[in-house]
Amino acid sequence: MNTLPLNHPAARTALITGANNGIGLELTRRLLTEGWHVAALIRSAFSNDDEITGSAIRDGRLRVYTAELTDFTQLAAALQNIQTNETAIDVLFNNAGGSLPELRFSPQGREMHYELQTVVPYVVYRELKELLLRGSLKTVIGTSSNAFNYTKVFDADNLARPQRFKQLTGAYADTKLAMSLWTQALAPTEAEDGILLRSADPGPNNTIRKGKKSGLPFPVNYLMRFFFAPPTQGAGRLYDAAFGQYKKEAGTLIDKKGIVKLKFADQAERVLENVDRIYRKEFRILM
Ligand SMILES: NC(=O)c1ccc[n+]([C@@H]2O[C@H](COP(=O)([O-])OP(=O)(O)OC[C@H]3O[C@@H](n4cnc5c(N)ncnc54)[C@H](OP(=O)(O)O)[C@@H]3O)[C@@H](O)[C@H]2O)c1
């Protein structure tokens, strides 16, 4: 391990949301092991039993910022803290997410998957753009999914208040697609500033947790428990999307086979307009 102090010109910092469990945790552990600094934007604590994250917290290479990401008041406070305390961000991994067992709404009144997986990554990017411009790699990776492969109907204006709820292939899938769509729509203008945004599918990973109600249909839950890969696989896919062969790409969704053509691309601009309006009208005023 070659750890550089933060004031060293070659020191690198990644900001990772959802860094304390599953795929985000394995990505955090990998980057720390490679000598990176990590700023973790999380809602619950790292386990005390993990030697890698524990020692990095003690020596200041892993810095923790806490928020329930779907609560704009908490998110604004955490992002202000990050803006005050971090000097630069090289890579932003917008990773927090997951499938819920039932229809829920955020404190702002939008469907929870939409808030967490589509709106929040946009808000986080917008607020951390200045820090990314001060970083050297200027890369943003949103964690997407292939859950929308079978999606037949998609309406960018219906995501905040869907009429029906379906586990995994409903709001979860739609809002992952929406995040990949706004990423595609926004990427060209941000690339002019030198920032490259992409999204990545981490593939199937077993991140089942004891005591946590799964939002997965029974057959998928079964497959995950017995056949999905450990979350180091997903972490590797996010890592490759950031630093691998597609590192010069802007706007693309990357999976294990390469670049994925997004369906409903004609609605990408509309998704972007919607998240940008929420950001400007509801979030910006809190900062
Ligand atoms: N596992 C798979 O097969 C798979 C496949 C495709 C995509 N993905 C995506 O990969 C990402 C990581 O998921 P995972 O499988 O590693 O699941 P996980 O182990 O449950 O990790 C999810 C992370 O997101 C955080 N999170 C969830 N809701 C949050 C909220 N409202 N506010 C703040 N943090 C929140 C969790 O925090 P807590 O620890 O506090 O719950 C946790 O750190 C997600 O975006 C997921 O949709 C997973």
Tab-separated table of C-alpha atoms and ligand atoms in Angstrom:
chain	number	residue	atom	x	y	z
A	1	MET	CA	0.000	0.000	0.000
A	2	ASN	CA	1.294	3.433	-0.919
A	3	THR	CA	-0.628	5.978	1.096
A	4	LEU	CA	0.012	9.624	0.429
A	5	PRO	CA	-0.964	12.429	2.807
A	6	LEU	CA	-3.825	14.557	1.491
A	7	ASN	CA	-1.549	17.539	0.856
A	8	HIS	CA	0.657	15.443	-1.477
A	9	PRO	CA	-0.034	16.410	-5.122
A	10	ALA	CA	-0.540	12.777	-6.144
A	11	ALA	CA	-2.974	11.890	-3.328
A	12	ARG	CA	-6.365	10.795	-4.657
A	13	THR	CA	-9.793	11.107	-3.043
A	14	ALA	CA	-12.963	9.230	-3.969
A	15	LEU	CA	-16.347	10.205	-2.626
A	16	ILE	CA	-18.612	7.163	-2.314
A	17	THR	CA	-22.274	7.138	-1.297
A	18	GLY	CA	-23.487	3.938	0.358
A	19	ALA	CA	-19.870	3.153	1.253
A	20	ASN	CA	-20.600	1.232	4.451
A	21	ASN	CA	-22.237	-1.922	3.077
A	22	GLY	CA	-22.290	-4.284	0.106
A	23	ILE	CA	-20.729	-3.130	-3.160
A	24	GLY	CA	-19.883	0.360	-1.872
A	25	LEU	CA	-18.056	-1.117	1.102
A	26	GLU	CA	-15.971	-3.416	-1.086
A	27	LEU	CA	-15.118	-0.490	-3.370
A	28	THR	CA	-14.126	1.557	-0.329
A	29	ARG	CA	-11.950	-1.256	0.993
A	30	ARG	CA	-10.276	-1.698	-2.393
A	31	LEU	CA	-9.491	1.993	-2.847
A	32	LEU	CA	-8.207	2.336	0.716
A	33	THR	CA	-5.989	-0.698	0.167
A	34	GLU	CA	-4.601	0.985	-2.951
A	35	GLY	CA	-3.718	4.090	-0.940
A	36	TRP	CA	-6.677	6.324	-1.785
A	37	HIS	CA	-8.460	8.665	0.571
A	38	VAL	CA	-12.207	8.051	0.739
A	39	ALA	CA	-14.953	10.460	1.775
A	40	ALA	CA	-17.958	8.299	2.647
A	41	LEU	CA	-21.456	9.794	2.435
A	42	ILE	CA	-23.525	7.275	4.371
A	43	ARG	CA	-26.556	6.991	6.635
A	44	SER	CA	-25.390	4.252	9.004
A	45	ALA	CA	-21.996	3.521	10.487
A	46	PHE	CA	-19.167	1.296	9.261
A	47	SER	CA	-18.876	-1.956	11.151
A	48	ASN	CA	-16.404	-1.826	14.038
A	49	ASP	CA	-15.116	-5.258	13.025
A	50	ASP	CA	-13.588	-4.176	9.706
A	51	GLU	CA	-9.856	-3.624	10.106
A	52	ILE	CA	-9.354	-1.780	6.778
A	53	THR	CA	-12.068	0.834	7.285
A	54	GLY	CA	-11.465	1.029	11.042
A	55	SER	CA	-7.788	1.904	10.740
A	56	ALA	CA	-8.461	4.304	7.842
A	57	ILE	CA	-11.026	6.178	9.942
A	58	ARG	CA	-8.475	6.424	12.763
A	59	ASP	CA	-5.724	7.781	10.509
A	60	GLY	CA	-8.048	10.204	8.680
A	61	ARG	CA	-7.937	8.586	5.237
A	62	LEU	CA	-11.562	7.530	5.512
A	63	ARG	CA	-13.719	10.506	6.377
A	64	VAL	CA	-17.366	9.937	7.248
A	65	TYR	CA	-20.262	12.286	6.413
A	66	THR	CA	-23.669	11.154	7.576
A	67	ALA	CA	-27.112	11.701	6.067
A	68	GLU	CA	-30.312	9.914	5.218
A	69	LEU	CA	-29.826	10.832	1.575
A	70	THR	CA	-33.522	11.094	0.744
A	71	ASP	CA	-34.040	13.838	3.336
A	72	PHE	CA	-33.009	17.116	1.679
A	73	THR	CA	-32.358	18.851	5.017
A	74	GLN	CA	-29.912	16.144	6.097
A	75	LEU	CA	-28.396	15.906	2.627
A	76	ALA	CA	-27.799	19.676	2.467
A	77	ALA	CA	-26.070	19.662	5.870
A	78	ALA	CA	-23.807	16.753	4.870
A	79	LEU	CA	-22.907	18.321	1.511
A	80	GLN	CA	-22.065	21.628	3.218
A	81	ASN	CA	-19.786	19.675	5.547
A	82	ILE	CA	-18.079	18.005	2.602
A	83	GLN	CA	-17.637	21.336	0.815
A	84	THR	CA	-16.019	22.764	3.953
A	85	ASN	CA	-13.765	19.860	4.829
A	86	GLU	CA	-12.660	18.274	1.546
A	87	THR	CA	-10.141	19.988	-0.722
A	88	ALA	CA	-10.766	18.041	-3.936
A	89	ILE	CA	-12.606	14.978	-5.208
A	90	ASP	CA	-11.064	12.901	-7.989
A	91	VAL	CA	-13.891	10.418	-8.466
A	92	LEU	CA	-17.495	10.514	-7.301
A	93	PHE	CA	-19.292	7.176	-7.018
A	94	ASN	CA	-23.042	7.766	-6.700
A	95	ASN	CA	-23.682	4.264	-5.436
A	96	ALA	CA	-26.334	4.285	-2.674
A	97	GLY	CA	-29.541	2.554	-3.675
A	98	GLY	CA	-31.575	-0.596	-3.410
A	99	SER	CA	-34.928	-2.198	-4.006
A	100	LEU	CA	-37.679	-1.510	-1.460
A	101	PRO	CA	-40.448	-3.950	-0.481
A	102	GLU	CA	-43.328	-1.465	-0.856
A	103	LEU	CA	-44.332	1.966	-2.133
A	104	ARG	CA	-42.770	4.680	0.033
A	105	PHE	CA	-42.367	8.432	-0.282
A	106	SER	CA	-39.482	10.690	0.680
A	107	PRO	CA	-39.855	13.655	3.060
A	108	GLN	CA	-40.154	15.787	-0.094
A	109	GLY	CA	-43.149	13.685	-1.201
A	110	ARG	CA	-41.611	11.835	-4.133
A	111	GLU	CA	-41.472	8.081	-4.610
A	112	MET	CA	-38.488	6.817	-2.626
A	113	HIS	CA	-36.557	5.013	-5.393
A	114	TYR	CA	-36.888	8.092	-7.589
A	115	GLU	CA	-35.603	10.339	-4.826
A	116	LEU	CA	-32.682	8.102	-3.863
A	117	GLN	CA	-31.588	6.692	-7.206
A	118	THR	CA	-32.408	9.458	-9.704
A	119	VAL	CA	-32.725	12.827	-7.939
A	120	VAL	CA	-30.109	12.503	-5.163
A	121	PRO	CA	-27.208	11.485	-7.453
A	122	TYR	CA	-27.923	14.604	-9.523
A	123	VAL	CA	-28.017	16.842	-6.442
A	124	VAL	CA	-24.794	15.309	-5.106
A	125	TYR	CA	-23.073	15.832	-8.450
A	126	ARG	CA	-24.222	19.439	-8.758
A	127	GLU	CA	-23.081	20.318	-5.259
A	128	LEU	CA	-19.722	18.560	-5.566
A	129	LYS	CA	-18.873	19.790	-9.049
A	130	GLU	CA	-16.515	22.480	-7.718
A	131	LEU	CA	-14.571	19.860	-5.736
A	132	LEU	CA	-14.454	17.591	-8.805
A	133	LEU	CA	-13.024	20.441	-10.870
A	134	ARG	CA	-10.228	20.699	-8.296
A	135	GLY	CA	-9.528	16.952	-8.568
A	136	SER	CA	-7.315	15.363	-11.186
A	137	LEU	CA	-9.517	12.566	-12.586
A	138	LYS	CA	-12.837	14.469	-12.795
A	139	THR	CA	-14.891	11.299	-13.094
A	140	VAL	CA	-18.407	10.449	-11.916
A	141	ILE	CA	-19.844	6.926	-11.891
A	142	GLY	CA	-23.497	6.271	-11.064
A	143	THR	CA	-24.398	2.738	-10.011
A	144	SER	CA	-27.079	1.537	-12.412
A	145	SER	CA	-28.606	-1.897	-13.048
A	146	ASN	CA	-29.901	-4.149	-15.805
A	147	ALA	CA	-33.259	-4.434	-14.011
A	148	PHE	CA	-34.840	-2.301	-16.765
A	149	ASN	CA	-33.974	-4.762	-19.535
A	150	TYR	CA	-37.604	-5.876	-19.670
A	151	THR	CA	-39.170	-2.433	-19.122
A	152	LYS	CA	-41.836	-1.830	-21.785
A	153	VAL	CA	-43.296	1.498	-20.688
A	154	PHE	CA	-41.368	4.462	-19.306
A	155	ASP	CA	-42.690	7.930	-18.566
A	156	ALA	CA	-40.204	10.488	-17.251
A	157	ASP	CA	-43.065	12.548	-15.796
A	158	ASN	CA	-44.560	9.668	-13.843
A	159	LEU	CA	-41.543	8.667	-11.746
A	160	ALA	CA	-42.243	10.880	-8.723
A	161	ARG	CA	-45.758	9.491	-8.250
A	162	PRO	CA	-46.145	6.082	-9.900
A	163	GLN	CA	-49.683	4.679	-9.936
A	164	ARG	CA	-48.654	1.082	-9.217
A	165	PHE	CA	-45.841	-0.634	-7.321
A	166	LYS	CA	-43.879	-3.693	-8.447
A	167	GLN	CA	-40.796	-4.975	-6.669
A	168	LEU	CA	-37.504	-4.639	-8.563
A	169	THR	CA	-38.896	-4.322	-12.103
A	170	GLY	CA	-41.130	-1.330	-11.196
A	171	ALA	CA	-39.874	1.885	-9.613
A	172	TYR	CA	-36.442	0.427	-8.809
A	173	ALA	CA	-35.759	-0.420	-12.456
A	174	ASP	CA	-37.352	2.756	-13.845
A	175	THR	CA	-35.330	5.046	-11.602
A	176	LYS	CA	-32.031	3.310	-12.375
A	177	LEU	CA	-32.812	3.817	-16.060
A	178	ALA	CA	-33.692	7.440	-15.316
A	179	MET	CA	-30.308	7.999	-13.656
A	180	SER	CA	-28.505	6.510	-16.645
A	181	LEU	CA	-30.651	8.685	-18.947
A	182	TRP	CA	-29.905	11.997	-17.221
A	183	THR	CA	-26.249	10.975	-17.123
A	184	GLN	CA	-26.343	10.517	-20.899
A	185	ALA	CA	-28.147	13.819	-21.447
A	186	LEU	CA	-25.920	15.869	-19.147
A	187	ALA	CA	-22.547	14.339	-20.059
A	188	PRO	CA	-21.743	16.389	-23.205
A	189	THR	CA	-21.947	19.783	-21.468
A	190	GLU	CA	-20.055	18.568	-18.420
A	191	ALA	CA	-17.342	17.056	-20.652
A	192	GLU	CA	-16.701	20.592	-21.905
A	193	ASP	CA	-15.655	21.394	-18.329
A	194	GLY	CA	-13.458	18.274	-18.292
A	195	ILE	CA	-15.794	16.165	-16.133
A	196	LEU	CA	-16.744	12.715	-17.434
A	197	LEU	CA	-19.999	11.184	-16.217
A	198	ARG	CA	-20.858	7.555	-16.824
A	199	SER	CA	-23.094	4.931	-15.240
A	200	ALA	CA	-22.243	1.292	-14.595
A	201	ASP	CA	-24.100	-1.944	-13.944
A	202	PRO	CA	-22.334	-3.867	-11.149
A	203	GLY	CA	-24.006	-7.141	-12.187
A	204	PRO	CA	-25.592	-9.649	-9.792
A	205	ASN	CA	-24.053	-9.521	-6.307
A	206	ASN	CA	-25.100	-11.195	-3.101
A	207	THR	CA	-25.644	-8.297	-0.719
A	208	ILE	CA	-28.402	-9.903	1.357
A	209	ARG	CA	-28.266	-8.687	4.941
A	210	LYS	CA	-29.604	-10.441	8.002
A	211	GLY	CA	-32.560	-8.591	9.495
A	212	LYS	CA	-33.118	-6.344	6.468
A	213	LYS	CA	-36.421	-6.773	4.626
A	214	SER	CA	-35.600	-7.486	0.996
A	215	GLY	CA	-37.366	-5.640	-1.785
A	216	LEU	CA	-36.688	-8.522	-4.142
A	217	PRO	CA	-39.270	-10.957	-5.526
A	218	PHE	CA	-38.826	-14.458	-4.002
A	219	PRO	CA	-37.063	-16.091	-7.004
A	220	VAL	CA	-34.508	-13.257	-7.246
A	221	ASN	CA	-33.956	-13.362	-3.496
A	222	TYR	CA	-33.288	-17.109	-3.767
A	223	LEU	CA	-30.916	-16.660	-6.700
A	224	MET	CA	-29.079	-13.879	-4.888
A	225	ARG	CA	-28.642	-15.924	-1.733
A	226	PHE	CA	-27.274	-19.003	-3.466
A	227	PHE	CA	-25.872	-18.016	-6.861
A	228	PHE	CA	-24.907	-14.327	-7.028
A	229	ALA	CA	-21.262	-13.293	-6.772
A	230	PRO	CA	-19.804	-11.627	-3.672
A	231	PRO	CA	-19.941	-7.799	-3.763
A	232	THR	CA	-16.244	-7.590	-4.630
A	233	GLN	CA	-17.435	-8.365	-8.177
A	234	GLY	CA	-19.707	-5.333	-8.326
A	235	ALA	CA	-17.011	-3.182	-6.754
A	236	GLY	CA	-14.639	-4.363	-9.487
A	237	ARG	CA	-17.132	-3.381	-12.190
A	238	LEU	CA	-17.544	0.120	-10.744
A	239	TYR	CA	-13.777	0.407	-10.450
A	240	ASP	CA	-13.312	-0.664	-14.085
A	241	ALA	CA	-16.008	1.772	-15.245
A	242	ALA	CA	-14.024	4.560	-13.599
A	243	PHE	CA	-10.458	3.572	-14.476
A	244	GLY	CA	-10.654	0.864	-17.169
A	245	GLN	CA	-10.896	0.876	-20.954
A	246	TYR	CA	-13.905	3.217	-21.054
A	247	LYS	CA	-12.333	5.897	-18.887
A	248	LYS	CA	-12.460	8.496	-21.659
A	249	GLU	CA	-16.163	7.890	-22.426
A	250	ALA	CA	-18.830	10.408	-21.460
A	251	GLY	CA	-22.485	9.604	-20.853
A	252	THR	CA	-22.396	5.863	-21.460
A	253	LEU	CA	-23.760	2.997	-19.385
A	254	ILE	CA	-21.171	0.269	-18.991
A	255	ASP	CA	-21.810	-3.351	-18.086
A	256	LYS	CA	-19.560	-6.406	-18.099
A	257	LYS	CA	-19.798	-6.702	-21.895
A	258	GLY	CA	-19.160	-3.033	-22.691
A	259	ILE	CA	-21.314	-0.067	-23.630
A	260	VAL	CA	-25.078	-0.544	-23.306
A	261	LYS	CA	-27.498	1.247	-25.649
A	262	LEU	CA	-30.103	2.914	-23.443
A	263	LYS	CA	-33.770	2.373	-24.158
A	264	PHE	CA	-36.153	5.347	-24.020
A	265	ALA	CA	-33.236	7.647	-24.905
A	266	ASP	CA	-35.781	10.058	-26.426
A	267	GLN	CA	-36.796	10.866	-22.820
A	268	ALA	CA	-33.279	11.535	-21.520
A	269	GLU	CA	-33.610	15.324	-21.810
A	270	ARG	CA	-36.972	15.244	-20.063
A	271	VAL	CA	-35.562	13.249	-17.128
A	272	LEU	CA	-32.731	15.768	-16.902
A	273	GLU	CA	-35.125	18.742	-16.975
A	274	ASN	CA	-37.136	17.205	-14.152
A	275	VAL	CA	-34.197	16.499	-11.825
A	276	ASP	CA	-32.657	19.866	-12.586
A	277	ARG	CA	-35.907	21.660	-11.733
A	278	ILE	CA	-36.117	19.803	-8.407
A	279	TYR	CA	-32.499	20.684	-7.692
A	280	ARG	CA	-32.902	24.392	-8.461
A	281	LYS	CA	-36.315	24.933	-6.885
A	282	GLU	CA	-36.147	22.677	-3.812
A	283	PHE	CA	-32.538	21.897	-2.977
A	284	ARG	CA	-30.416	24.884	-3.901
A	285	ILE	CA	-32.331	27.124	-1.471
A	286	LEU	CA	-31.238	24.914	1.445
A	287	MET	CA	-27.518	25.470	0.817
B	1	LIG	N1	-26.552	-6.304	-5.437
B	1	LIG	C1	-26.863	-6.357	-6.719
B	1	LIG	O1	-27.027	-7.426	-7.315
B	1	LIG	C2	-27.012	-5.087	-7.498
B	1	LIG	C3	-27.253	-5.179	-8.889
B	1	LIG	C4	-27.393	-3.992	-9.632
B	1	LIG	C5	-27.288	-2.775	-8.979
B	1	LIG	N2	-27.062	-2.719	-7.630
B	1	LIG	C6	-26.954	-1.396	-7.014
B	1	LIG	O2	-25.717	-1.323	-6.339
B	1	LIG	C7	-25.788	-0.329	-5.311
B	1	LIG	C8	-25.287	-0.906	-4.015
B	1	LIG	O3	-26.220	-1.883	-3.602
B	1	LIG	P1	-25.793	-3.188	-2.787
B	1	LIG	O4	-26.273	-4.349	-3.539
B	1	LIG	O5	-24.377	-3.087	-2.375
B	1	LIG	O6	-26.784	-3.062	-1.540
B	1	LIG	P2	-26.503	-2.787	0.006
B	1	LIG	O7	-25.517	-3.743	0.524
B	1	LIG	O8	-27.857	-2.746	0.639
B	1	LIG	O9	-25.871	-1.335	0.006
B	1	LIG	C9	-26.642	-0.215	-0.279
B	1	LIG	C10	-25.957	1.002	0.279
B	1	LIG	O10	-26.773	2.150	0.007
B	1	LIG	C11	-27.089	2.786	1.239
B	1	LIG	N3	-28.416	3.391	1.233
B	1	LIG	C12	-29.585	2.828	0.845
B	1	LIG	N4	-30.588	3.697	1.017
B	1	LIG	C13	-30.041	4.833	1.535
B	1	LIG	C14	-30.572	6.080	1.940
B	1	LIG	N5	-31.875	6.342	1.846
B	1	LIG	N6	-29.729	7.010	2.424
B	1	LIG	C15	-28.419	6.750	2.542
B	1	LIG	N7	-27.845	5.588	2.158
B	1	LIG	C16	-28.659	4.638	1.675
B	1	LIG	C17	-27.076	1.659	2.272
B	1	LIG	O11	-26.998	2.223	3.559
B	1	LIG	P3	-27.377	1.359	4.872
B	1	LIG	O12	-26.191	0.503	5.123
B	1	LIG	O13	-27.631	2.381	5.900
B	1	LIG	O14	-28.608	0.560	4.514
B	1	LIG	C18	-25.845	0.914	1.808
B	1	LIG	O15	-24.678	1.553	2.231
B	1	LIG	C19	-27.248	0.104	-5.273
B	1	LIG	O16	-27.408	1.297	-6.004
B	1	LIG	C20	-27.966	-1.032	-5.945
B	1	LIG	O17	-29.198	-0.635	-6.504
B	1	LIG	C21	-26.939	-3.837	-6.891
